[in-house]
Tab-separated table of C-alpha atoms in Angstrom:
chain	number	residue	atom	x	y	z
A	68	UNK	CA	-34.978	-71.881	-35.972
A	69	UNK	CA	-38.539	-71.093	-37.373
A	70	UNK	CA	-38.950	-70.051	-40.443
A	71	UNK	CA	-41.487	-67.459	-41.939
A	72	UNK	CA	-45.027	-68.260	-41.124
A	73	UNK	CA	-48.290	-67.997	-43.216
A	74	UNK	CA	-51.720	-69.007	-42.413
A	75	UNK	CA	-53.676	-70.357	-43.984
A	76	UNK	CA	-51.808	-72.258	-46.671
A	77	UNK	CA	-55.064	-72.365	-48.678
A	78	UNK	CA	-58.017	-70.183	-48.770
A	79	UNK	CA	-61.203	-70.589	-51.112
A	80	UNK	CA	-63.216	-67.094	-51.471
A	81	UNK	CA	-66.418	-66.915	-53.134
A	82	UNK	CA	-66.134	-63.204	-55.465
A	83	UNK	CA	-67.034	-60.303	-53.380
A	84	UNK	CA	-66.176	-61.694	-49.876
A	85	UNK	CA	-63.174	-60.237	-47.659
A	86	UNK	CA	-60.018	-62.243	-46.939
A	87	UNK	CA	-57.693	-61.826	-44.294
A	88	UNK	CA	-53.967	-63.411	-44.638
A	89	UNK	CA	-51.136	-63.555	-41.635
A	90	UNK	CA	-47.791	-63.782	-41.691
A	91	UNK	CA	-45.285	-64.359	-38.699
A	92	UNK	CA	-41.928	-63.588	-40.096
A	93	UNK	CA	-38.337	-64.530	-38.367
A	94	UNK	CA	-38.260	-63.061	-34.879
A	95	UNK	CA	-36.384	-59.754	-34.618
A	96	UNK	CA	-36.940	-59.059	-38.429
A	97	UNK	CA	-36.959	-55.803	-38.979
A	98	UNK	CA	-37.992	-56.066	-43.020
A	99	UNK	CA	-41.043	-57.675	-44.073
A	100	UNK	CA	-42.441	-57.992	-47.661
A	101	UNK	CA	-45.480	-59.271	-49.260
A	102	UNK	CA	-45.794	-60.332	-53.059
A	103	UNK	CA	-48.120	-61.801	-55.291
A	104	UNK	CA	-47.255	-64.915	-57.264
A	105	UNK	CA	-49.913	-65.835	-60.472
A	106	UNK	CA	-49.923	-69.473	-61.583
A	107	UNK	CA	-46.592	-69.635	-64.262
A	108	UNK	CA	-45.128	-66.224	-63.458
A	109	UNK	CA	-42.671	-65.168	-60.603
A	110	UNK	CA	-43.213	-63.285	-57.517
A	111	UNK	CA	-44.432	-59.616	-57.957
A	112	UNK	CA	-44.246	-56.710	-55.205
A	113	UNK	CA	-47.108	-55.564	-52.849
A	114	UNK	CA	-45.837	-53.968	-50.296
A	115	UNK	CA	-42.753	-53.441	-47.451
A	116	UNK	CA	-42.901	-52.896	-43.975
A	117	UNK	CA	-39.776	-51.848	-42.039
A	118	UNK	CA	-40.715	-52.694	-38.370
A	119	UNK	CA	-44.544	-50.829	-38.353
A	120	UNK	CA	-43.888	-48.251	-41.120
A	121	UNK	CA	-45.204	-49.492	-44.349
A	122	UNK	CA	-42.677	-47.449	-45.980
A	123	UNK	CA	-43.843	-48.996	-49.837
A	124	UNK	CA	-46.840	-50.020	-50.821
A	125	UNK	CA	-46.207	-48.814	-55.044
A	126	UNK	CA	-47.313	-52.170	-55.788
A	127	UNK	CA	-50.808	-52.858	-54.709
A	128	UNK	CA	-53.067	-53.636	-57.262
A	129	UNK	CA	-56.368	-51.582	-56.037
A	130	UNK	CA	-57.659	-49.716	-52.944
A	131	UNK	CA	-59.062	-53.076	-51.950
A	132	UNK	CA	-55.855	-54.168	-50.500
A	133	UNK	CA	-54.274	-52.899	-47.406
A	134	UNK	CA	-51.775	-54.491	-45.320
A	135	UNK	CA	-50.809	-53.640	-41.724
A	136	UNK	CA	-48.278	-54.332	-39.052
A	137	UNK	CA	-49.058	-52.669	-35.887
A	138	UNK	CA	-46.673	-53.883	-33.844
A	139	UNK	CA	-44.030	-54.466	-35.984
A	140	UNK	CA	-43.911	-58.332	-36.282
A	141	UNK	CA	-47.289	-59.900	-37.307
A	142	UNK	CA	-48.926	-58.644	-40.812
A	143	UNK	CA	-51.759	-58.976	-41.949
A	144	UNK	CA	-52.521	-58.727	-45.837
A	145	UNK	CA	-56.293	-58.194	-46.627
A	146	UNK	CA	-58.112	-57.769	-49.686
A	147	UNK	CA	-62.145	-56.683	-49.347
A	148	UNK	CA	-64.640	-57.518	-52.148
A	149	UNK	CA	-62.654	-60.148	-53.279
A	150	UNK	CA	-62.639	-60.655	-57.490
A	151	UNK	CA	-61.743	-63.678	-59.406
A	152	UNK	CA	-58.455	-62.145	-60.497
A	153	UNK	CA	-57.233	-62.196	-57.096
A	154	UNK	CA	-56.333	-65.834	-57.550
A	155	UNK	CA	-52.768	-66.248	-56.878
A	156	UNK	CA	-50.522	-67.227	-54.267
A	157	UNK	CA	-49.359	-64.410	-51.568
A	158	UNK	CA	-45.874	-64.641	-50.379
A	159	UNK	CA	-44.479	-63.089	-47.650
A	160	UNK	CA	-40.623	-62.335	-46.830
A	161	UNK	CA	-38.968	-61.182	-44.204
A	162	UNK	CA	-34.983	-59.703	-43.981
A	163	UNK	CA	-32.701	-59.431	-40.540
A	164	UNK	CA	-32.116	-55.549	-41.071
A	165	UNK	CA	-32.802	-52.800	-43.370
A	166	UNK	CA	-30.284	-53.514	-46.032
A	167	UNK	CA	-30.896	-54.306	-49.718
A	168	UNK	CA	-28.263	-57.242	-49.618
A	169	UNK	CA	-29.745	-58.689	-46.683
A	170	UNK	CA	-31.622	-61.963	-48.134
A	171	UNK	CA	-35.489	-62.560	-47.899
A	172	UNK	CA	-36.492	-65.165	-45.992
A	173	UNK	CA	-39.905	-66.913	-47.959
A	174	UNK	CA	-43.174	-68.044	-46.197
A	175	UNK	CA	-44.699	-71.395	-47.871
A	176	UNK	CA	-47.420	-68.998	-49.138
A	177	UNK	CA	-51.276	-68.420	-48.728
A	178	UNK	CA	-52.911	-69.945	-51.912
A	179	UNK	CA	-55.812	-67.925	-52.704
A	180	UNK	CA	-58.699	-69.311	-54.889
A	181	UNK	CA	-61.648	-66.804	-55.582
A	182	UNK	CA	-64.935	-68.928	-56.845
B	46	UNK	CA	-38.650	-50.012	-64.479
B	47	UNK	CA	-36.371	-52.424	-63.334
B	48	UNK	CA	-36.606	-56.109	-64.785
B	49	UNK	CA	-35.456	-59.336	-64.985
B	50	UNK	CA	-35.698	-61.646	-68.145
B	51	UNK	CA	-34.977	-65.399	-68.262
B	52	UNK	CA	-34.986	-67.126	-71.061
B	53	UNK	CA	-35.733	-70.400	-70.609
B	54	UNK	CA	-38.972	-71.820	-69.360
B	55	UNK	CA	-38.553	-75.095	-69.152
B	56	UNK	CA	-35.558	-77.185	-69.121
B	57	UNK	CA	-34.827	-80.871	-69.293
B	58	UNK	CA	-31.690	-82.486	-68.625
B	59	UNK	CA	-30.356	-85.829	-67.724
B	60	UNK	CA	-28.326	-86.777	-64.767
B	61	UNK	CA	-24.569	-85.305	-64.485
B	62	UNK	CA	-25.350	-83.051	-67.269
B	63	UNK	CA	-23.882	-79.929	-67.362
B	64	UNK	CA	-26.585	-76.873	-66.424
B	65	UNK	CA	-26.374	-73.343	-67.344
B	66	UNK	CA	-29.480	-70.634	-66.492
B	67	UNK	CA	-29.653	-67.465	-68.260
B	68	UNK	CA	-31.011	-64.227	-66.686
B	69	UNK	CA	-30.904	-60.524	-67.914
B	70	UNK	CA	-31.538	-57.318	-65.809
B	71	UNK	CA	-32.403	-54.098	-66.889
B	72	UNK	CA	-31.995	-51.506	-63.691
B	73	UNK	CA	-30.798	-47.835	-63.765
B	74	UNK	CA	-28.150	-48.220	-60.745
B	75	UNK	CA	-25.760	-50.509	-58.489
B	76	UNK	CA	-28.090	-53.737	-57.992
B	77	UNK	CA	-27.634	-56.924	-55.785
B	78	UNK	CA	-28.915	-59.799	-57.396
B	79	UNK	CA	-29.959	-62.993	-56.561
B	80	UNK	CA	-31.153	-66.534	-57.451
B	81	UNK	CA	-33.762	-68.524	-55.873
B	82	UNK	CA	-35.009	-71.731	-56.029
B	83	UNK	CA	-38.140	-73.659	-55.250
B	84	UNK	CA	-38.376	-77.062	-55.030
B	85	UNK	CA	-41.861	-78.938	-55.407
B	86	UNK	CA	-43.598	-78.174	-52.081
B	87	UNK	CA	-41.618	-75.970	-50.669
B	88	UNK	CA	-40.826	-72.467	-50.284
B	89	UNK	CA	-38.563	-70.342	-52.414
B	90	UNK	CA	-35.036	-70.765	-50.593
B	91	UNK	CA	-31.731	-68.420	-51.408
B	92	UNK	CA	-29.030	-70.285	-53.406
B	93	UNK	CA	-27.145	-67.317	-53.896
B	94	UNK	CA	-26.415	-63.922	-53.938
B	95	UNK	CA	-24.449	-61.035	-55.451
B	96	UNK	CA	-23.631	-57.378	-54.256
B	97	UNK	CA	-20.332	-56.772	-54.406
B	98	UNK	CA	-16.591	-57.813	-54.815
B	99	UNK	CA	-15.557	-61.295	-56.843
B	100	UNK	CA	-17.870	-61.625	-59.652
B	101	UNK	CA	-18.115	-64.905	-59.857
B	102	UNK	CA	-20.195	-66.159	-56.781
B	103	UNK	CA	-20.805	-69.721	-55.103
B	104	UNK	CA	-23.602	-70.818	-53.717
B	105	UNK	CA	-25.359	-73.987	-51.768
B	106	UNK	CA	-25.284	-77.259	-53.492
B	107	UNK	CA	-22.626	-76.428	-55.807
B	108	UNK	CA	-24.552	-73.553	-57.908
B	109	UNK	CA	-22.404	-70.688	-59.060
B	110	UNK	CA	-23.233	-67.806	-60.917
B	111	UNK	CA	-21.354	-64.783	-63.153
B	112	UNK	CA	-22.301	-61.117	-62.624
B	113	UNK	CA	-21.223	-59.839	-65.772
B	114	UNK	CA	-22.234	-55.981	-65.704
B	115	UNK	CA	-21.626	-54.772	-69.325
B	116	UNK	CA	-23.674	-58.092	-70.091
B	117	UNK	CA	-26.117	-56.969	-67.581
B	118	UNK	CA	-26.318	-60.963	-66.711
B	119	UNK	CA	-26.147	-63.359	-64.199
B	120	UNK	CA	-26.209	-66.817	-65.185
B	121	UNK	CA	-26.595	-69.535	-62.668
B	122	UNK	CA	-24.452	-73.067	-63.382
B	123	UNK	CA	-23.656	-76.046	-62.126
B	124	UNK	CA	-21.106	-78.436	-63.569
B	125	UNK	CA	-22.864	-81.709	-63.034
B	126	UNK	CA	-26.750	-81.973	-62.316
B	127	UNK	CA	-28.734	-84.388	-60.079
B	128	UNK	CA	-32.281	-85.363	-60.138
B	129	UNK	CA	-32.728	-83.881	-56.853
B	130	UNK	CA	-31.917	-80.292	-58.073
B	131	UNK	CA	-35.532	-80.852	-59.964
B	132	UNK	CA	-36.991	-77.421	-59.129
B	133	UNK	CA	-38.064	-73.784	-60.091
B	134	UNK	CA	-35.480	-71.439	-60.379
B	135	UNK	CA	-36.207	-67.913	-60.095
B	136	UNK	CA	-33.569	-64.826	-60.709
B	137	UNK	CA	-34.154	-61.545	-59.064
B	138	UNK	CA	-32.791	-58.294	-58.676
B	139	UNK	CA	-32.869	-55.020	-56.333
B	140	UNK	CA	-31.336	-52.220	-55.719
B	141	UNK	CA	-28.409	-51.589	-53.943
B	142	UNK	CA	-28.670	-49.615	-50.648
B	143	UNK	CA	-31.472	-49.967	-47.872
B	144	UNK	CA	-34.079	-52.737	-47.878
B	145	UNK	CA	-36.010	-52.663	-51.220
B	146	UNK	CA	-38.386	-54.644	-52.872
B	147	UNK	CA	-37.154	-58.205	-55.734
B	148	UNK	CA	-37.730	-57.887	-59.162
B	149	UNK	CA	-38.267	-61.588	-60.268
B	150	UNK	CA	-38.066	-63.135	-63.202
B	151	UNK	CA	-40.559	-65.427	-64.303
B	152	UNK	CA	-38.510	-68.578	-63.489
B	153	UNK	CA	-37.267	-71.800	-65.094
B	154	UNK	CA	-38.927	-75.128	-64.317
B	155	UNK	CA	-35.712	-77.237	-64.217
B	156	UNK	CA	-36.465	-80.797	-64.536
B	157	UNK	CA	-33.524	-83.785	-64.477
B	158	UNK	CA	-33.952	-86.990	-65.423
B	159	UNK	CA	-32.486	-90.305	-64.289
């Protein structure tokens, strides 16, 4: 079946300007996750969604992120003013129920270049 | 703060060579923890996972991996390499209970040669 969606798979951002990334995760997914990834380092936390309720969001750099599900599948991860340490790849994740063991599911990624 | 700590970067090993990952946690409760891997191109896939029960856990494409908890480790192996397992491998770690948030590591680049 499909996997987890992201779009687009490469954005270029001059500094200052607002960016807007989706992600589709599995159908039915209750759990949905987004994380940063900078260039040698692994994956680090932004937020969590169970179904619309962004029940986490302990890991967002600066009030110029905000992320949203409003219907409890599609999210959208946006960051206004954009700065040059924004650079980085932005995962998203998605799990079958609410259940720490359940595994995340990885998108290919939006990579994010800030100019 | 939880985290994960793996200590090699960068590994190099030859075809049918034995392989052997190290990762440390540090978390204050029962944890489920994982290993990932992403091969170039692609996105980060599950090989395996722990949360409970045998300690020693199998995964796809013959990985394994140890839980030991007074070791606060899970090492990922694999008896005989191949040049297709040439990847990223990433350990992570959350806690147990309802849906929470990985703690990654910052990976190993595992590269095999022919």
């Amino acid at each position: 079946g499909a996997g987890v969606s992201q779009s687009p798979r490469y954005k270029v951002a001059k500094r200052g300007q607002d960016v807007a990334l989706r992600c589709d995760p599995i159908s039915g997914h209750v759990s949905l996750f987004w994380y940063q990834q900078a260039l040698g380092q692994g994956p680090e936390f932004l937020t969590y969604f169970q179904n619309e309720a962004q029940l986490d969001k302990s890991g967002l750099p600066s009030d110029r992120f905000f992320a949203e599900r409003p219907e409890g599948s599609v999210s959208t991860l946006k960051i206004q003013r954009t700065q040059q340490e924004d650079s980085a790849v932005y995962l998203c994740a998605s799990s079958s129920r609410d259940k720490s063991n359940q595994p995340q599911h990885f998108g290919d990624g939006t990579r994010l270049s800030i100019l | 703060a939880q985290s994960v700590s793996q200590h090699n970067h960068h590994v190099i090993l030859s075809e049918a060579a034995s392989l052997e990952l190290g990762c440390n946690y540090s978390y204050g409760g029962t944890v489920n923890l994982f290993w990932y891997v992403q091969y170039p191109g692609q996105h980060l896939q599950l090989l395996l996972k722990y949360f409970s029960g045998d300690p020693l856990v199998k995964g796809i494409k013959g990985f394994e991996a140890e839980f030991i908890k007074s070791k606060f480790s899970f090492n990922l192996r694999k008896p005989s390499v191949q040049w297709s397992d040439t990847a990223e491998y990433f350990c992570a770690v959350n806690g147990a209970g309802t849906a929470s948030k990985l703690t990654f590591g910052t990976g190993t680049r595992l590269q095999v040669t022919l």
